[in-house]
């Protein structure tokens, strides 16, 4: 079977770089999400990761740390990675791809039980969309629905859903 996508999440930079090099050599597309260890990445680490990454997914705080540690502007990072996704919590998500910029609103008026794991939930929905050749907008909408489900559940990712339910919720909130 062919591997359609690899997600490199929060891990020690040396390990992530080694995995990224191996994946690049195998021709497997990479989503890079440094998460809570973003501050462990030095300038050289970030520059190399940006060279091999197909899609960067970060929240707005992580994006600012990445910029500071790499000594690169947001524009410079966007010019090095073909797809940059920055989540802004209740303000939604911003996607930059090939000069195109898309904003998708977060789902409003929901009961928030726990924010832990929302980035992971968003990334899962976004990756599903990427693997299924959805538009950038639809990928982000899938991610926002998954994040909403996570927000409405106490404790990290302690919810159950189905593709059908996510599709119905996507149509309800983004039709």
mmCIF file of C-alpha atoms in Angstrom:
data_model
loop_
_atom_site.group_PDB
_atom_site.id
_atom_site.type_symbol
_atom_site.label_atom_id
_atom_site.label_comp_id
_atom_site.label_asym_id
_atom_site.label_seq_id
_atom_site.Cartn_x
_atom_site.Cartn_y
_atom_site.Cartn_z
ATOM 1 C CA UNK A 1 0.000 0.000 0.000
ATOM 2 C CA UNK A 2 1.073 3.542 -0.711
ATOM 3 C CA UNK A 3 1.553 5.976 2.153
ATOM 4 C CA UNK A 4 -0.288 9.182 1.317
ATOM 5 C CA UNK A 5 0.861 11.433 4.129
ATOM 6 C CA UNK A 6 3.010 11.536 7.253
ATOM 7 C CA UNK A 7 2.331 13.763 10.233
ATOM 8 C CA UNK A 8 5.324 14.814 12.287
ATOM 9 C CA UNK A 9 3.992 16.090 15.602
ATOM 10 C CA UNK A 10 5.642 17.384 18.755
ATOM 11 C CA UNK A 11 8.873 15.475 19.328
ATOM 12 C CA UNK A 12 12.539 16.218 19.924
ATOM 13 C CA UNK A 13 13.913 18.235 16.984
ATOM 14 C CA UNK A 14 16.749 15.778 16.223
ATOM 15 C CA UNK A 15 14.294 12.872 15.931
ATOM 16 C CA UNK A 16 11.821 14.883 13.877
ATOM 17 C CA UNK A 17 14.554 16.004 11.481
ATOM 18 C CA UNK A 18 15.774 12.432 11.030
ATOM 19 C CA UNK A 19 12.228 11.238 10.334
ATOM 20 C CA UNK A 20 11.635 14.145 7.936
ATOM 21 C CA UNK A 21 14.797 13.337 5.964
ATOM 22 C CA UNK A 22 13.761 9.681 5.687
ATOM 23 C CA UNK A 23 10.217 10.581 4.622
ATOM 24 C CA UNK A 24 11.482 13.074 2.026
ATOM 25 C CA UNK A 25 13.827 10.438 0.616
ATOM 26 C CA UNK A 26 10.835 8.089 0.273
ATOM 27 C CA UNK A 27 8.763 10.813 -1.382
ATOM 28 C CA UNK A 28 6.086 10.839 1.335
ATOM 29 C CA UNK A 29 4.383 14.223 1.859
ATOM 30 C CA UNK A 30 4.886 15.719 5.318
ATOM 31 C CA UNK A 31 2.604 17.691 7.613
ATOM 32 C CA UNK A 32 4.756 19.290 10.298
ATOM 33 C CA UNK A 33 3.181 20.413 13.573
ATOM 34 C CA UNK A 34 5.866 21.258 16.146
ATOM 35 C CA UNK A 35 3.259 21.910 18.843
ATOM 36 C CA UNK A 36 4.361 22.428 22.415
ATOM 37 C CA UNK A 37 8.041 21.724 21.654
ATOM 38 C CA UNK A 38 8.301 24.545 19.096
ATOM 39 C CA UNK A 39 10.630 26.520 21.369
ATOM 40 C CA UNK A 40 13.138 23.623 21.305
ATOM 41 C CA UNK A 41 13.779 24.194 17.594
ATOM 42 C CA UNK A 42 16.863 26.244 16.744
ATOM 43 C CA UNK A 43 17.217 28.333 13.616
ATOM 44 C CA UNK A 44 19.032 25.626 11.626
ATOM 45 C CA UNK A 45 16.434 23.009 12.665
ATOM 46 C CA UNK A 46 13.563 25.210 11.517
ATOM 47 C CA UNK A 47 15.192 26.117 8.220
ATOM 48 C CA UNK A 48 15.768 22.449 7.395
ATOM 49 C CA UNK A 49 12.241 21.435 8.456
ATOM 50 C CA UNK A 50 10.747 24.156 6.268
ATOM 51 C CA UNK A 51 12.767 22.853 3.306
ATOM 52 C CA UNK A 52 11.296 19.342 3.579
ATOM 53 C CA UNK A 53 7.788 20.141 4.834
ATOM 54 C CA UNK A 54 4.796 20.152 2.489
ATOM 55 C CA UNK A 55 2.344 21.540 5.039
ATOM 56 C CA UNK A 56 3.010 23.404 8.275
ATOM 57 C CA UNK A 57 0.190 23.436 10.845
ATOM 58 C CA UNK A 58 0.644 25.661 13.901
ATOM 59 C CA UNK A 59 -1.398 27.871 16.175
ATOM 60 C CA UNK A 60 -0.753 31.611 16.190
ATOM 61 C CA UNK A 61 1.514 31.445 19.260
ATOM 62 C CA UNK A 62 3.598 28.598 17.783
ATOM 63 C CA UNK A 63 3.880 30.544 14.524
ATOM 64 C CA UNK A 64 5.302 33.564 16.375
ATOM 65 C CA UNK A 65 7.836 31.367 18.221
ATOM 66 C CA UNK A 66 8.823 29.690 14.945
ATOM 67 C CA UNK A 67 9.371 33.103 13.350
ATOM 68 C CA UNK A 68 11.436 34.369 16.292
ATOM 69 C CA UNK A 69 13.608 31.239 16.572
ATOM 70 C CA UNK A 70 14.190 31.050 12.816
ATOM 71 C CA UNK A 71 14.636 34.815 12.487
ATOM 72 C CA UNK A 72 12.202 34.685 9.568
ATOM 73 C CA UNK A 73 9.136 36.733 8.802
ATOM 74 C CA UNK A 74 5.715 35.155 8.330
ATOM 75 C CA UNK A 75 6.043 35.895 4.615
ATOM 76 C CA UNK A 76 9.432 34.189 4.422
ATOM 77 C CA UNK A 77 8.035 31.051 6.047
ATOM 78 C CA UNK A 78 5.024 31.079 3.716
ATOM 79 C CA UNK A 79 7.344 31.374 0.730
ATOM 80 C CA UNK A 80 9.309 28.276 1.808
ATOM 81 C CA UNK A 81 6.420 25.908 2.579
ATOM 82 C CA UNK A 82 3.747 25.269 -0.030
ATOM 83 C CA UNK A 83 0.925 25.122 2.541
ATOM 84 C CA UNK A 84 0.918 27.014 5.843
ATOM 85 C CA UNK A 85 -2.044 26.613 8.197
ATOM 86 C CA UNK A 86 -2.289 28.873 11.247
ATOM 87 C CA UNK A 87 -5.101 28.330 13.714
ATOM 88 C CA UNK A 88 -6.366 31.289 15.717
ATOM 89 C CA UNK A 89 -8.664 29.618 18.259
ATOM 90 C CA UNK A 90 -12.090 31.262 18.294
ATOM 91 C CA UNK A 91 -10.957 33.499 15.407
ATOM 92 C CA UNK A 92 -10.754 30.550 12.998
ATOM 93 C CA UNK A 93 -7.978 29.410 10.717
ATOM 94 C CA UNK A 94 -5.849 30.956 7.997
ATOM 95 C CA UNK A 95 -4.404 28.916 5.122
ATOM 96 C CA UNK A 96 -1.759 30.162 2.712
ATOM 97 C CA UNK A 97 -1.063 28.066 -0.370
ATOM 98 C CA UNK A 98 0.708 29.207 -3.511
ATOM 99 C CA UNK A 99 0.017 32.867 -2.890
ATOM 100 C CA UNK A 100 -3.650 32.190 -2.147
ATOM 101 C CA UNK A 101 -4.918 33.048 1.332
ATOM 102 C CA UNK A 102 -8.107 31.539 2.763
ATOM 103 C CA UNK A 103 -9.765 32.222 6.111
ATOM 104 C CA UNK A 104 -12.305 29.873 7.651
ATOM 105 C CA UNK A 105 -14.295 30.967 10.680
ATOM 106 C CA UNK A 106 -14.394 28.871 13.816
ATOM 107 C CA UNK A 107 -17.750 27.392 14.768
ATOM 108 C CA UNK A 108 -19.433 29.823 17.153
ATOM 109 C CA UNK A 109 -21.874 29.528 20.039
ATOM 110 C CA UNK A 110 -20.745 26.188 21.403
ATOM 111 C CA UNK A 111 -20.299 25.047 24.974
ATOM 112 C CA UNK A 112 -16.573 24.772 25.703
ATOM 113 C CA UNK A 113 -15.730 21.990 28.136
ATOM 114 C CA UNK A 114 -11.974 21.561 27.552
ATOM 115 C CA UNK A 115 -9.538 23.055 25.024
ATOM 116 C CA UNK A 116 -6.879 20.369 25.497
ATOM 117 C CA UNK A 117 -6.291 18.450 22.275
ATOM 118 C CA UNK A 118 -8.060 20.886 19.943
ATOM 119 C CA UNK A 119 -4.971 21.335 17.788
ATOM 120 C CA UNK A 120 -4.669 17.577 17.371
ATOM 121 C CA UNK A 121 -8.369 17.287 16.558
ATOM 122 C CA UNK A 122 -8.123 20.088 13.991
ATOM 123 C CA UNK A 123 -5.057 18.493 12.418
ATOM 124 C CA UNK A 124 -6.849 15.124 12.124
ATOM 125 C CA UNK A 125 -9.752 16.699 10.253
ATOM 126 C CA UNK A 126 -7.412 18.725 8.055
ATOM 127 C CA UNK A 127 -5.283 15.672 7.235
ATOM 128 C CA UNK A 128 -8.418 13.682 6.358
ATOM 129 C CA UNK A 129 -9.355 16.407 3.911
ATOM 130 C CA UNK A 130 -5.868 16.451 2.401
ATOM 131 C CA UNK A 131 -5.822 12.674 1.963
ATOM 132 C CA UNK A 132 -9.192 12.859 0.227
ATOM 133 C CA UNK A 133 -8.203 15.693 -2.126
ATOM 134 C CA UNK A 134 -10.660 18.181 -0.631
ATOM 135 C CA UNK A 135 -10.279 21.900 -1.264
ATOM 136 C CA UNK A 136 -8.258 23.911 1.244
ATOM 137 C CA UNK A 137 -11.489 25.440 2.538
ATOM 138 C CA UNK A 138 -13.121 22.024 3.055
ATOM 139 C CA UNK A 139 -10.010 20.698 4.804
ATOM 140 C CA UNK A 140 -10.153 23.587 7.256
ATOM 141 C CA UNK A 141 -13.901 23.127 7.762
ATOM 142 C CA UNK A 142 -13.377 19.428 8.566
ATOM 143 C CA UNK A 143 -10.645 20.457 10.988
ATOM 144 C CA UNK A 144 -12.896 23.040 12.651
ATOM 145 C CA UNK A 145 -15.686 20.485 13.086
ATOM 146 C CA UNK A 146 -13.260 18.062 14.728
ATOM 147 C CA UNK A 147 -11.965 20.838 17.002
ATOM 148 C CA UNK A 148 -15.567 21.716 17.946
ATOM 149 C CA UNK A 149 -16.269 18.104 18.914
ATOM 150 C CA UNK A 150 -13.132 18.123 21.038
ATOM 151 C CA UNK A 151 -14.098 21.417 22.720
ATOM 152 C CA UNK A 152 -17.468 20.021 23.750
ATOM 153 C CA UNK A 153 -15.974 17.049 25.586
ATOM 154 C CA UNK A 154 -14.350 16.999 28.979
ATOM 155 C CA UNK A 155 -10.811 15.586 28.906
ATOM 156 C CA UNK A 156 -8.606 15.398 25.875
ATOM 157 C CA UNK A 157 -10.030 13.656 22.825
ATOM 158 C CA UNK A 158 -12.511 11.620 24.813
ATOM 159 C CA UNK A 159 -15.229 11.757 22.165
ATOM 160 C CA UNK A 160 -16.514 9.421 19.496
ATOM 161 C CA UNK A 161 -17.709 10.460 16.078
ATOM 162 C CA UNK A 162 -18.141 9.095 12.584
ATOM 163 C CA UNK A 163 -17.391 10.389 9.129
ATOM 164 C CA UNK A 164 -21.132 10.719 8.576
ATOM 165 C CA UNK A 165 -21.578 12.857 11.685
ATOM 166 C CA UNK A 166 -18.632 15.082 10.793
ATOM 167 C CA UNK A 167 -20.044 15.536 7.288
ATOM 168 C CA UNK A 168 -23.480 16.485 8.635
ATOM 169 C CA UNK A 169 -21.941 18.975 11.071
ATOM 170 C CA UNK A 170 -19.775 20.460 8.324
ATOM 171 C CA UNK A 171 -22.882 21.045 6.179
ATOM 172 C CA UNK A 172 -24.777 22.482 9.164
ATOM 173 C CA UNK A 173 -22.104 25.027 10.074
ATOM 174 C CA UNK A 174 -20.516 25.783 6.692
ATOM 175 C CA UNK A 175 -23.314 25.371 4.117
#
